[in-house]
Amino acid sequence: MKHKSEVDKFEFALDNPVFKVISDILDKNKKEAYLIGGFVRDLILKRNSKDVDIVIVGSGMELAKQTARQLKGNIKVSFFKNFGTAMFNYKGIEYEFVGARKESYSRESRNPVVENGSLQDDQNRRDLTINALGISLKKENYGELIDPFNGLDDIKNKVICTPLEPDITFSDDPLRMMRAVRFASQLNFNIDKKTFDSIKKNKSRIKIITKERIIEELHKIVKSPKPSIGFKLLYDVGLLELIFPELYKLHGVEIRNGVSHKDNFLHTILVVDNIAKNTDNIWLRWAAVFHDIGKPRSKKFVNNIWTFHAHDAIGKNMLPSIFRKMKLPLNDKLKYIQKLVALHLRPIHLSDSDITDSAIRRLLFDAGNEVDDLMTLCEADITSSKEYKVKKFFKNFAIVRQKLKDVEERDAIRNWQPPIEGLEIMKTLNLPPSKDVGIVKDAIKDAILDGEIENSYQAAHKFMLNYASKHLNKE
Ligand code: CTP
C-alpha cells in the first residue's frame, strides 16, 4: 500500500542534503533506492534515530561511494564486502547502504544465503511490519511511503506483527522473537495473536542464537520505559524459562494451611517498573531485576509462615555464575549489583526500628558511594497494594535518607577507611601477618562505627593497645 499524503509529513526529515544527493544520483543512473527499516519507523513515531538505512535495487557499495564523493568534506566510506554493505558517517549520523536482498536461512544458523532482489523481496524478509516500511528517494515519487504490509496502520494501532507468516519469519531468524517482545516493551505495543502464538510455538529455536545477541535485547527491555511489559511477554510466550531460568523460577504462589506468599516474579517486574521511573542507570535497573533472585533457594515454611531467610546473601552469591552464563559483564558492574542485592534489606530493617547513629554509620560504611542507589532500589521495592503501608514505608525511608545525610555530614563515613592500617597494627603489636591483625582492624572499625570511640588516630591507637592487651593471646 502506498501513501502519497505522507510526503508532507516527512518534509522536514527529507530535506536532508544526503537524501537529495542520492536522489540526483538515482535519477542520472535510472536506479531506485529507499529509506528503510528503523529509520522510517522512528520517523513516523517521532523518535530520534542516529542510523539511516538505505536500500538500493543494485549495488549499495556503488551508491555509497558516489554519494560520499558528491557530499562536501572528505568522507570515509567503510565497505563490508561479505555483507555487500557500505557505510559512512556524515554530521554525526550513520548512513548504511545495502543492495535489496532476497534471503533464505539454513535451519541451524542465522547466516543467510543472500541473493539480489527487488524492494518487495527486501521488505518481505524483514522482521516486523513496522520495520518493513520504505520511503522512496526516486525523483518522481520522492518521499512516498511504500508500505506493502500495512505497517503504518500497525504503528497507529500499536501492533507488533510479522510481514509474512510468523513461522517463516521466526524460523528464518529466531532472534526476531526477542525483537518482537523488545519492541512491544519499548513502544508499549501489543503482539498480534498469530505472531504471539508463533513465538510460543517456535520458542525453542532461540537456542541457535548467541548469548551476546540475547543480552542485547534484554538490555533494551530493561532500558524501556516500562520493562515489565517485556518481561511479562517473555514469560507468557515461554522464552523467559529458556533464556533466564533464575528469573522465571520466581513465578508462582504456594499455599500451605491457607497461608500464601506473593508471586515474586510479578513483584520483581513491578519493582523494575518503579525504579525505571526514577533512574536511567541501566545497572541500577538490573539490580532491581536481580534483587530477589535468591528467593526460590531460600524459601521455607516455618511455624506457619513463609520465610526467605538470607535471600539477599544467597542472591549475591548466585550472581557471578548467572552473569557468566548470560554474558553480562564480570567487572565492576557485577560487584555493584552484588553490593546492592546483598544490602537491599538493610534500609527496610532500619526504617522498622528506632534508627541509631551507629546503624546509619554501618550502612554508610558498607554501601559507600552506592548508598543513594541503594535507597532508590529500596523505595522501588515497596509494592504493597495497601496504600497506608506504602505511605508508612515512604515516610520511614525519608527519615532514613535524612539521617544518612546528617550522619554523613558529621562523620564523613562514606568511603571512609579506619585510621589505623594492618601494617601499623603488625608493627605496634609485633604481630606476624595473621588472623589477629584482621581481628584488631575490625575491632577498631566497629568501635568507631558504633560510636564507642571518636573517629581519630589518637583514639584508635589507644583503643588498639587496650584491645590487644585484653583480647590477644600472648605466648
Ligand atoms: N532486521 C530484521 N531482522 C533482524 C534484525 C533487523 O529484519 N533480526 C531489519 C529490520 O527491518 C530493522 C532493520 O533490519 O528495522 C535494522 O535493524 P537494526 O538496526 O538492528 O534495528 P532497528 O530496527 O533500527 O532498531 P534498533 O536500532 O532499536 O535495534
Coordinates of C-alpha atoms and ligand atoms in Angstrom, one line a residue:
M1 CA 0.0 0.0 0.0
K2 CA 1.3 3.5 -0.9
H3 CA 0.6 6.7 1.0
K4 CA 1.2 9.9 -1.0
S5 CA -0.2 12.0 1.8
E6 CA 2.8 11.0 4.0
V7 CA 5.2 13.1 1.8
D8 CA 4.3 16.3 3.6
K9 CA 4.6 14.9 7.0
F10 CA 8.2 13.8 6.3
E11 CA 9.1 17.0 4.5
F12 CA 11.4 18.2 7.2
A13 CA 13.4 14.9 7.6
L14 CA 13.5 14.5 3.8
D15 CA 15.1 17.9 3.4
N16 CA 18.3 16.1 4.4
P17 CA 21.1 17.0 1.8
V18 CA 22.3 13.4 1.8
F19 CA 18.9 12.2 0.5
K20 CA 18.9 15.0 -2.1
V21 CA 22.3 13.9 -3.4
I22 CA 21.2 10.3 -3.5
S23 CA 18.0 11.3 -5.4
D24 CA 20.1 13.1 -8.1
I25 CA 22.4 10.1 -8.5
L26 CA 19.4 7.7 -8.8
D27 CA 17.9 10.0 -11.4
K28 CA 21.1 10.0 -13.5
N29 CA 21.5 6.3 -13.3
K30 CA 17.9 5.3 -13.6
K31 CA 18.0 3.4 -10.3
E32 CA 15.8 3.2 -7.3
A33 CA 16.6 3.4 -3.6
Y34 CA 14.6 3.7 -0.4
L35 CA 14.9 4.7 3.2
I36 CA 14.0 1.6 5.1
G37 CA 13.6 -0.1 8.4
G38 CA 14.1 1.5 11.8
F39 CA 14.7 5.0 10.4
V40 CA 11.3 5.1 8.8
R41 CA 9.5 3.6 11.8
D42 CA 11.1 6.1 14.1
L43 CA 10.3 9.0 11.7
I44 CA 6.6 8.1 11.9
L45 CA 6.8 7.6 15.7
K46 CA 8.8 10.9 16.0
R47 CA 11.6 9.1 17.8
N48 CA 15.2 10.1 17.4
S49 CA 17.4 7.7 15.3
K50 CA 21.1 8.0 14.7
D51 CA 21.2 5.5 11.9
V52 CA 19.8 5.7 8.4
D53 CA 19.4 2.5 6.4
I54 CA 19.1 2.9 2.6
V55 CA 18.3 0.0 0.4
I56 CA 19.0 0.2 -3.3
V57 CA 17.9 -2.1 -6.1
G58 CA 21.5 -2.8 -7.2
S59 CA 24.9 -2.2 -5.5
G60 CA 24.8 -0.5 -2.1
M61 CA 28.6 -0.1 -2.2
E62 CA 28.5 1.8 -5.5
L63 CA 25.7 4.2 -4.4
A64 CA 27.6 4.9 -1.1
K65 CA 30.8 5.7 -3.0
Q66 CA 29.1 8.1 -5.4
T67 CA 27.1 9.8 -2.6
A68 CA 30.2 10.3 -0.4
R69 CA 32.1 11.7 -3.4
Q70 CA 29.4 14.3 -4.1
L71 CA 29.0 15.5 -0.5
K72 CA 31.4 18.1 0.8
G73 CA 34.2 17.1 3.1
N74 CA 36.5 14.1 2.9
I75 CA 34.0 11.4 3.8
K76 CA 35.5 8.0 4.5
V77 CA 33.3 5.1 3.4
S78 CA 33.7 1.7 5.1
F79 CA 32.9 -1.3 3.0
F80 CA 31.7 -4.7 4.4
K81 CA 32.2 -6.9 1.3
N82 CA 30.9 -10.1 3.0
F83 CA 27.5 -8.4 3.6
G84 CA 27.5 -6.2 0.5
T85 CA 27.0 -3.1 2.6
A86 CA 28.8 0.2 2.8
M87 CA 28.6 2.9 5.5
F88 CA 29.7 6.5 6.2
N89 CA 29.2 9.0 8.9
Y90 CA 28.0 12.4 7.9
K91 CA 27.5 15.1 10.5
G92 CA 27.1 12.6 13.3
I93 CA 24.6 10.3 11.5
E94 CA 25.5 6.8 10.2
Y95 CA 24.3 6.1 6.7
E96 CA 24.2 2.5 5.8
F97 CA 23.7 1.4 2.2
V98 CA 22.7 -2.1 1.2
G99 CA 21.6 -3.8 -2.0
A100 CA 18.0 -5.1 -1.9
R101 CA 18.1 -8.8 -1.0
K102 CA 16.2 -12.0 -1.1
E103 CA 17.4 -14.2 1.7
S104 CA 16.9 -17.7 2.9
Y105 CA 18.3 -19.1 6.1
S106 CA 19.5 -22.6 7.0
R107 CA 17.8 -24.2 10.0
E108 CA 21.0 -24.5 12.0
S109 CA 22.3 -20.9 11.9
R110 CA 21.3 -17.3 11.4
N111 CA 23.7 -16.9 8.5
P112 CA 21.6 -16.2 5.5
V113 CA 22.1 -17.2 1.9
V114 CA 21.8 -13.9 0.1
E115 CA 20.6 -13.2 -3.5
N116 CA 19.9 -9.8 -5.1
G117 CA 16.3 -8.9 -5.1
S118 CA 13.6 -6.2 -5.6
L119 CA 12.4 -3.8 -2.9
Q120 CA 9.4 -6.1 -2.4
D121 CA 11.8 -9.0 -1.8
D122 CA 13.7 -6.9 0.7
Q123 CA 10.6 -5.9 2.6
N124 CA 9.4 -9.5 2.7
R125 CA 12.5 -10.6 4.5
R126 CA 12.2 -8.1 7.3
D127 CA 11.2 -8.9 10.9
L128 CA 8.1 -6.9 11.6
T129 CA 5.6 -4.8 9.6
I130 CA 6.6 -1.7 11.5
N131 CA 10.2 -2.3 10.4
A132 CA 9.4 -3.0 6.7
L133 CA 8.3 0.4 5.6
G134 CA 10.2 2.1 2.8
I135 CA 10.3 5.8 1.7
S136 CA 11.2 6.4 -1.9
L137 CA 14.2 8.5 -2.8
K138 CA 13.5 8.5 -6.5
K139 CA 12.7 11.9 -8.0
E140 CA 9.3 11.0 -9.4
N141 CA 7.9 9.8 -6.1
Y142 CA 10.3 11.3 -3.6
G143 CA 9.0 10.8 0.0
E144 CA 6.3 8.3 -1.0
L145 CA 5.7 5.7 1.7
I146 CA 5.9 2.1 0.3
D147 CA 4.0 0.0 2.8
P148 CA 3.0 -3.4 1.5
F149 CA 2.2 -4.9 4.9
N150 CA 0.2 -2.0 6.4
G151 CA 2.9 -1.2 8.8
L152 CA 1.6 2.3 9.1
D153 CA -1.7 1.0 10.4
D154 CA 0.2 -1.3 12.8
I155 CA 2.1 1.7 14.2
K156 CA -1.1 3.6 14.6
N157 CA -2.9 0.6 16.2
K158 CA 0.2 -0.2 18.3
V159 CA 0.6 -3.8 17.0
I160 CA 3.6 -6.0 16.6
C161 CA 3.1 -8.3 13.6
T162 CA 5.4 -10.1 11.1
P163 CA 5.1 -9.3 7.4
L164 CA 5.0 -12.9 6.3
E165 CA 3.6 -16.0 8.0
P166 CA 5.2 -15.6 11.5
D167 CA 6.5 -19.2 11.5
I168 CA 8.6 -18.4 8.4
T169 CA 9.9 -15.0 9.8
F170 CA 10.8 -16.5 13.1
S171 CA 12.3 -19.7 11.8
D172 CA 14.4 -17.6 9.4
D173 CA 15.9 -15.8 12.3
P174 CA 14.8 -16.7 15.8
L175 CA 16.3 -13.5 17.3
R176 CA 13.3 -11.8 15.9
M177 CA 11.1 -13.4 18.6
M178 CA 13.2 -11.4 21.1
R179 CA 13.0 -8.4 18.9
A180 CA 9.2 -8.6 18.8
V181 CA 9.0 -8.7 22.6
R182 CA 11.6 -5.9 22.9
F183 CA 9.7 -3.6 20.5
A184 CA 6.5 -4.3 22.4
S185 CA 8.2 -3.2 25.6
Q186 CA 9.9 -0.2 24.1
L187 CA 6.9 1.1 22.3
N188 CA 4.1 -0.2 24.6
F189 CA 2.6 -2.1 21.7
N190 CA 0.7 -5.4 21.8
I191 CA 1.8 -8.5 19.9
D192 CA -0.7 -9.7 17.4
K193 CA -2.3 -13.0 18.3
K194 CA -0.9 -15.1 15.4
T195 CA 2.6 -13.6 15.9
F196 CA 2.3 -14.3 19.7
D197 CA 1.2 -17.9 19.1
S198 CA 4.0 -18.5 16.7
I199 CA 6.6 -17.3 19.2
K200 CA 5.2 -19.7 21.7
K201 CA 5.4 -22.5 19.1
N202 CA 9.0 -21.6 17.9
K203 CA 10.5 -20.6 21.2
S204 CA 13.0 -23.5 21.4
R205 CA 14.7 -22.2 18.2
I206 CA 16.1 -19.4 20.4
K207 CA 18.9 -21.9 21.2
I208 CA 20.7 -21.2 18.0
I209 CA 21.0 -17.5 18.9
T210 CA 24.2 -16.4 20.7
K211 CA 24.0 -15.2 24.3
E212 CA 25.5 -11.9 23.2
R213 CA 22.6 -11.1 20.9
I214 CA 20.0 -12.2 23.5
I215 CA 21.5 -10.0 26.3
E216 CA 21.5 -7.0 23.8
E217 CA 17.7 -7.4 23.5
L218 CA 17.3 -7.9 27.3
H219 CA 19.3 -4.7 27.8
K220 CA 16.8 -2.9 25.6
I221 CA 13.9 -4.3 27.5
V222 CA 15.5 -3.2 30.8
K223 CA 16.0 0.3 29.3
S224 CA 12.5 0.6 28.1
P225 CA 10.0 2.9 29.9
K226 CA 8.0 0.0 31.4
P227 CA 10.2 -3.1 31.4
S228 CA 7.5 -5.3 32.9
I229 CA 5.8 -5.3 29.5
G230 CA 8.8 -7.1 28.0
F231 CA 9.5 -9.5 31.0
K232 CA 5.8 -10.4 31.2
L233 CA 5.7 -11.2 27.5
L234 CA 8.9 -13.2 27.7
Y235 CA 7.2 -15.2 30.5
D236 CA 3.9 -15.6 28.6
V237 CA 5.5 -16.8 25.4
G238 CA 7.8 -19.2 27.2
L239 CA 11.1 -17.6 26.3
L240 CA 11.9 -16.5 29.8
E241 CA 12.3 -20.0 31.1
L242 CA 14.8 -20.7 28.3
I243 CA 16.9 -17.6 28.4
F244 CA 16.7 -16.5 32.1
P245 CA 15.6 -19.5 34.2
E246 CA 16.6 -17.9 37.5
L247 CA 14.1 -15.1 37.0
Y248 CA 11.4 -17.5 35.7
K249 CA 11.7 -19.5 38.9
L250 CA 10.5 -16.6 40.9
H251 CA 7.0 -17.0 39.5
G252 CA 4.1 -18.6 41.3
V253 CA 2.3 -18.6 44.6
E254 CA 2.4 -21.5 47.0
I255 CA -0.3 -22.0 49.6
R256 CA 0.0 -24.1 52.8
N257 CA -2.5 -24.3 55.6
G258 CA -4.2 -21.4 53.8
V259 CA -1.0 -19.3 54.1
S260 CA 0.4 -17.9 50.8
H261 CA 3.3 -15.7 49.7
K262 CA 3.4 -13.2 47.0
D263 CA 4.3 -14.0 43.4
N264 CA 8.0 -12.9 43.4
F265 CA 8.2 -12.7 39.6
L266 CA 5.3 -10.2 39.4
H267 CA 6.7 -8.4 42.4
T268 CA 10.1 -8.2 40.8
I269 CA 9.0 -6.8 37.5
L270 CA 6.9 -4.2 39.3
V271 CA 10.0 -3.1 41.2
V272 CA 11.8 -2.8 37.9
D273 CA 9.0 -0.5 36.6
N274 CA 9.1 1.5 39.8
I275 CA 12.9 2.0 39.5
A276 CA 12.6 2.8 35.8
K277 CA 10.5 5.9 36.8
N278 CA 13.4 7.2 38.9
T279 CA 16.6 6.2 37.1
D280 CA 18.1 5.7 33.6
N281 CA 21.1 3.9 35.1
I282 CA 20.7 0.5 33.4
W283 CA 22.8 -1.3 36.1
L284 CA 20.6 0.0 38.9
R285 CA 17.6 -1.2 36.9
W286 CA 19.4 -4.6 36.5
A287 CA 19.9 -4.6 40.3
A288 CA 16.1 -4.4 40.6
V289 CA 15.8 -7.3 38.2
F290 CA 18.1 -9.4 40.4
H291 CA 17.2 -8.1 43.9
D292 CA 15.1 -11.2 44.9
I293 CA 16.8 -13.7 42.7
G294 CA 17.8 -15.8 45.8
K295 CA 14.2 -16.2 47.0
P296 CA 13.4 -19.6 45.5
R297 CA 16.5 -21.1 47.0
S298 CA 15.9 -19.7 50.4
K299 CA 12.1 -20.4 50.6
K300 CA 10.9 -22.2 53.7
F301 CA 7.6 -22.8 55.5
V302 CA 8.3 -22.5 59.2
N303 CA 5.8 -22.0 62.1
N304 CA 3.0 -21.5 59.6
I305 CA 4.8 -18.6 57.8
W306 CA 6.8 -18.4 54.6
T307 CA 10.3 -17.2 55.0
F308 CA 13.0 -16.2 52.5
H309 CA 15.8 -16.0 55.1
A310 CA 19.2 -14.9 53.7
H311 CA 17.8 -14.5 50.2
D312 CA 20.0 -11.4 50.0
A313 CA 23.2 -13.2 50.6
I314 CA 22.1 -16.2 48.5
G315 CA 21.2 -13.9 45.6
K316 CA 24.5 -12.1 45.8
N317 CA 26.4 -15.4 45.6
M318 CA 24.3 -16.6 42.6
L319 CA 25.2 -13.6 40.5
P320 CA 28.7 -14.4 39.2
S321 CA 27.6 -17.6 37.5
I322 CA 24.4 -16.0 36.1
F323 CA 26.4 -13.1 34.7
R324 CA 28.9 -15.6 33.2
K325 CA 26.2 -17.6 31.6
M326 CA 24.2 -14.6 30.3
K327 CA 27.3 -12.8 29.1
L328 CA 26.7 -9.9 31.4
P329 CA 29.9 -8.1 32.4
L330 CA 32.1 -9.7 35.0
N331 CA 33.6 -6.5 36.2
D332 CA 32.7 -3.6 38.5
K333 CA 29.1 -3.8 37.2
L334 CA 28.8 -7.3 38.8
K335 CA 30.3 -6.0 42.0
Y336 CA 28.0 -3.0 42.0
I337 CA 24.9 -5.2 41.6
Q338 CA 26.2 -7.8 44.1
K339 CA 26.5 -5.0 46.7
L340 CA 23.0 -3.7 46.1
V341 CA 21.5 -7.2 46.2
A342 CA 23.4 -8.0 49.4
L343 CA 22.3 -4.8 51.1
H344 CA 18.8 -4.4 49.8
L345 CA 17.1 -5.3 53.1
R346 CA 19.1 -3.1 55.3
P347 CA 17.3 0.2 54.9
I348 CA 13.9 -1.6 55.4
H349 CA 15.1 -3.1 58.7
L350 CA 16.4 0.3 59.7
S351 CA 13.2 2.0 58.9
D352 CA 11.3 -0.5 61.0
S353 CA 13.0 0.4 64.2
D354 CA 14.4 3.4 66.1
I355 CA 17.3 4.3 64.0
T356 CA 20.6 4.6 65.8
D357 CA 23.5 6.6 64.5
S358 CA 25.7 3.6 64.7
A359 CA 23.3 1.6 62.4
I360 CA 23.4 4.5 59.9
R361 CA 27.2 4.7 60.1
R362 CA 27.4 1.0 59.3
L363 CA 25.1 1.3 56.4
L364 CA 27.1 4.2 55.0
F365 CA 30.3 2.3 55.5
D366 CA 29.0 -0.9 53.8
A367 CA 27.2 0.8 50.9
G368 CA 29.9 3.6 50.3
N369 CA 29.2 5.5 47.2
E370 CA 26.2 3.2 46.4
V371 CA 24.1 4.4 49.3
D372 CA 21.9 6.7 47.2
D373 CA 21.3 4.0 44.6
L374 CA 20.5 1.5 47.4
M375 CA 17.9 3.8 48.8
T376 CA 16.4 4.2 45.3
L377 CA 16.2 0.4 45.0
C378 CA 14.6 0.0 48.4
E379 CA 12.0 2.6 47.6
A380 CA 11.2 0.8 44.4
D381 CA 10.9 -2.4 46.3
I382 CA 7.8 -1.2 48.1
T383 CA 5.0 -2.7 46.0
S384 CA 2.3 -3.3 48.6
S385 CA -1.2 -2.6 47.3
K386 CA -2.2 -1.3 50.7
E387 CA -1.8 2.5 50.5
Y388 CA -1.3 3.1 54.2
K389 CA 1.6 0.6 54.2
V390 CA 3.2 2.3 51.2
K391 CA 2.8 5.7 52.9
K392 CA 4.4 4.4 56.1
F393 CA 7.4 3.0 54.3
F394 CA 8.0 6.1 52.3
K395 CA 7.8 8.2 55.4
N396 CA 10.3 6.0 57.2
F397 CA 12.6 6.0 54.2
A398 CA 12.5 9.8 54.1
I399 CA 13.7 9.7 57.8
V400 CA 16.5 7.2 56.9
R401 CA 17.6 9.4 54.0
Q402 CA 17.7 12.4 56.2
K403 CA 19.6 10.6 58.9
L404 CA 22.1 9.3 56.3
K405 CA 22.6 12.9 55.2
D406 CA 23.1 14.2 58.7
V407 CA 25.5 11.4 59.8
E408 CA 27.5 11.7 56.6
E409 CA 27.8 15.4 57.0
R410 CA 29.0 15.0 60.6
D411 CA 31.2 11.8 60.3
A412 CA 32.0 11.5 56.6
I413 CA 31.8 7.7 56.7
R414 CA 31.2 7.2 53.0
N415 CA 34.4 5.9 51.5
W416 CA 36.0 6.2 55.0
Q417 CA 38.9 4.0 55.9
P418 CA 39.7 3.2 59.6
P419 CA 42.6 5.5 60.7
I420 CA 45.0 2.6 61.5
E421 CA 46.0 0.1 58.8
G422 CA 47.2 -3.5 59.0
L423 CA 50.9 -2.7 58.7
E424 CA 50.8 -0.4 61.7
I425 CA 48.9 -2.9 63.7
M426 CA 51.6 -5.6 63.0
K427 CA 54.4 -3.2 63.8
T428 CA 53.0 -1.8 67.0
L429 CA 51.7 -5.1 68.4
N430 CA 54.6 -7.1 67.0
L431 CA 52.4 -9.4 65.1
P432 CA 53.2 -11.5 62.0
P433 CA 50.6 -11.4 59.2
S434 CA 47.8 -13.3 60.7
K435 CA 44.1 -13.6 61.6
D436 CA 44.8 -11.5 64.7
V437 CA 45.6 -8.4 62.6
G438 CA 42.2 -8.6 60.9
I439 CA 40.5 -9.0 64.3
V440 CA 42.1 -5.9 65.7
K441 CA 41.4 -4.0 62.5
D442 CA 37.7 -4.9 62.6
A443 CA 37.5 -4.1 66.3
I444 CA 38.9 -0.6 65.7
K445 CA 36.4 -0.1 62.8
D446 CA 33.5 -1.4 64.9
A447 CA 34.4 0.8 67.8
I448 CA 34.3 3.9 65.6
L449 CA 31.2 2.9 63.7
D450 CA 29.4 2.1 67.0
G451 CA 30.4 5.5 68.4
E452 CA 32.4 3.9 71.2
I453 CA 35.4 6.0 70.4
E454 CA 35.8 9.1 68.3
N455 CA 37.0 8.9 64.7
S456 CA 40.6 10.0 65.2
Y457 CA 44.0 8.4 65.0
Q458 CA 44.8 9.0 68.7
A459 CA 41.6 7.4 69.9
A460 CA 42.1 4.5 67.6
H461 CA 45.7 4.0 68.7
K462 CA 44.8 4.0 72.4
F463 CA 41.9 1.6 71.7
M464 CA 44.2 -0.8 69.8
L465 CA 46.7 -1.1 72.7
N466 CA 43.9 -1.6 75.1
Y467 CA 42.1 -4.2 73.0
A468 CA 45.3 -6.1 72.3
S469 CA 46.2 -6.4 76.0
K470 CA 42.7 -7.7 76.8
H471 CA 41.9 -9.9 73.9
L472 CA 45.0 -11.2 72.1
N473 CA 46.7 -14.4 73.3
K474 CA 50.2 -13.9 74.5
E475 CA 52.6 -16.8 74.4
Ligands
CTP1 N1 16.0 -6.6 10.8 C1 15.4 -7.8 10.6 N2 15.7 -8.9 11.4 C2 16.6 -8.8 12.4 C3 17.2 -7.5 12.6 C4 16.9 -6.5 11.8 O1 14.5 -7.9 9.7 N3 16.9 -9.8 13.1 C5 15.7 -5.5 9.9 C6 14.5 -4.6 10.3 O2 13.9 -4.2 9.2 C7 15.2 -3.5 11.1 C8 16.4 -3.3 10.3 O3 16.8 -4.6 9.8 O4 14.4 -2.3 11.1 C9 17.6 -2.6 11.0 O5 17.9 -3.4 12.1 P1 18.5 -2.8 13.5 O6 19.4 -1.7 13.1 O7 19.0 -3.9 14.3 O8 17.2 -2.3 14.3 P2 16.3 -1.1 14.2 O9 15.0 -1.6 13.7 O10 17.0 0.0 13.5 O11 16.1 -0.8 15.7 P3 17.1 -0.6 16.9 O12 18.2 0.3 16.5 O13 16.3 -0.2 18.0 O14 17.6 -2.0 17.2

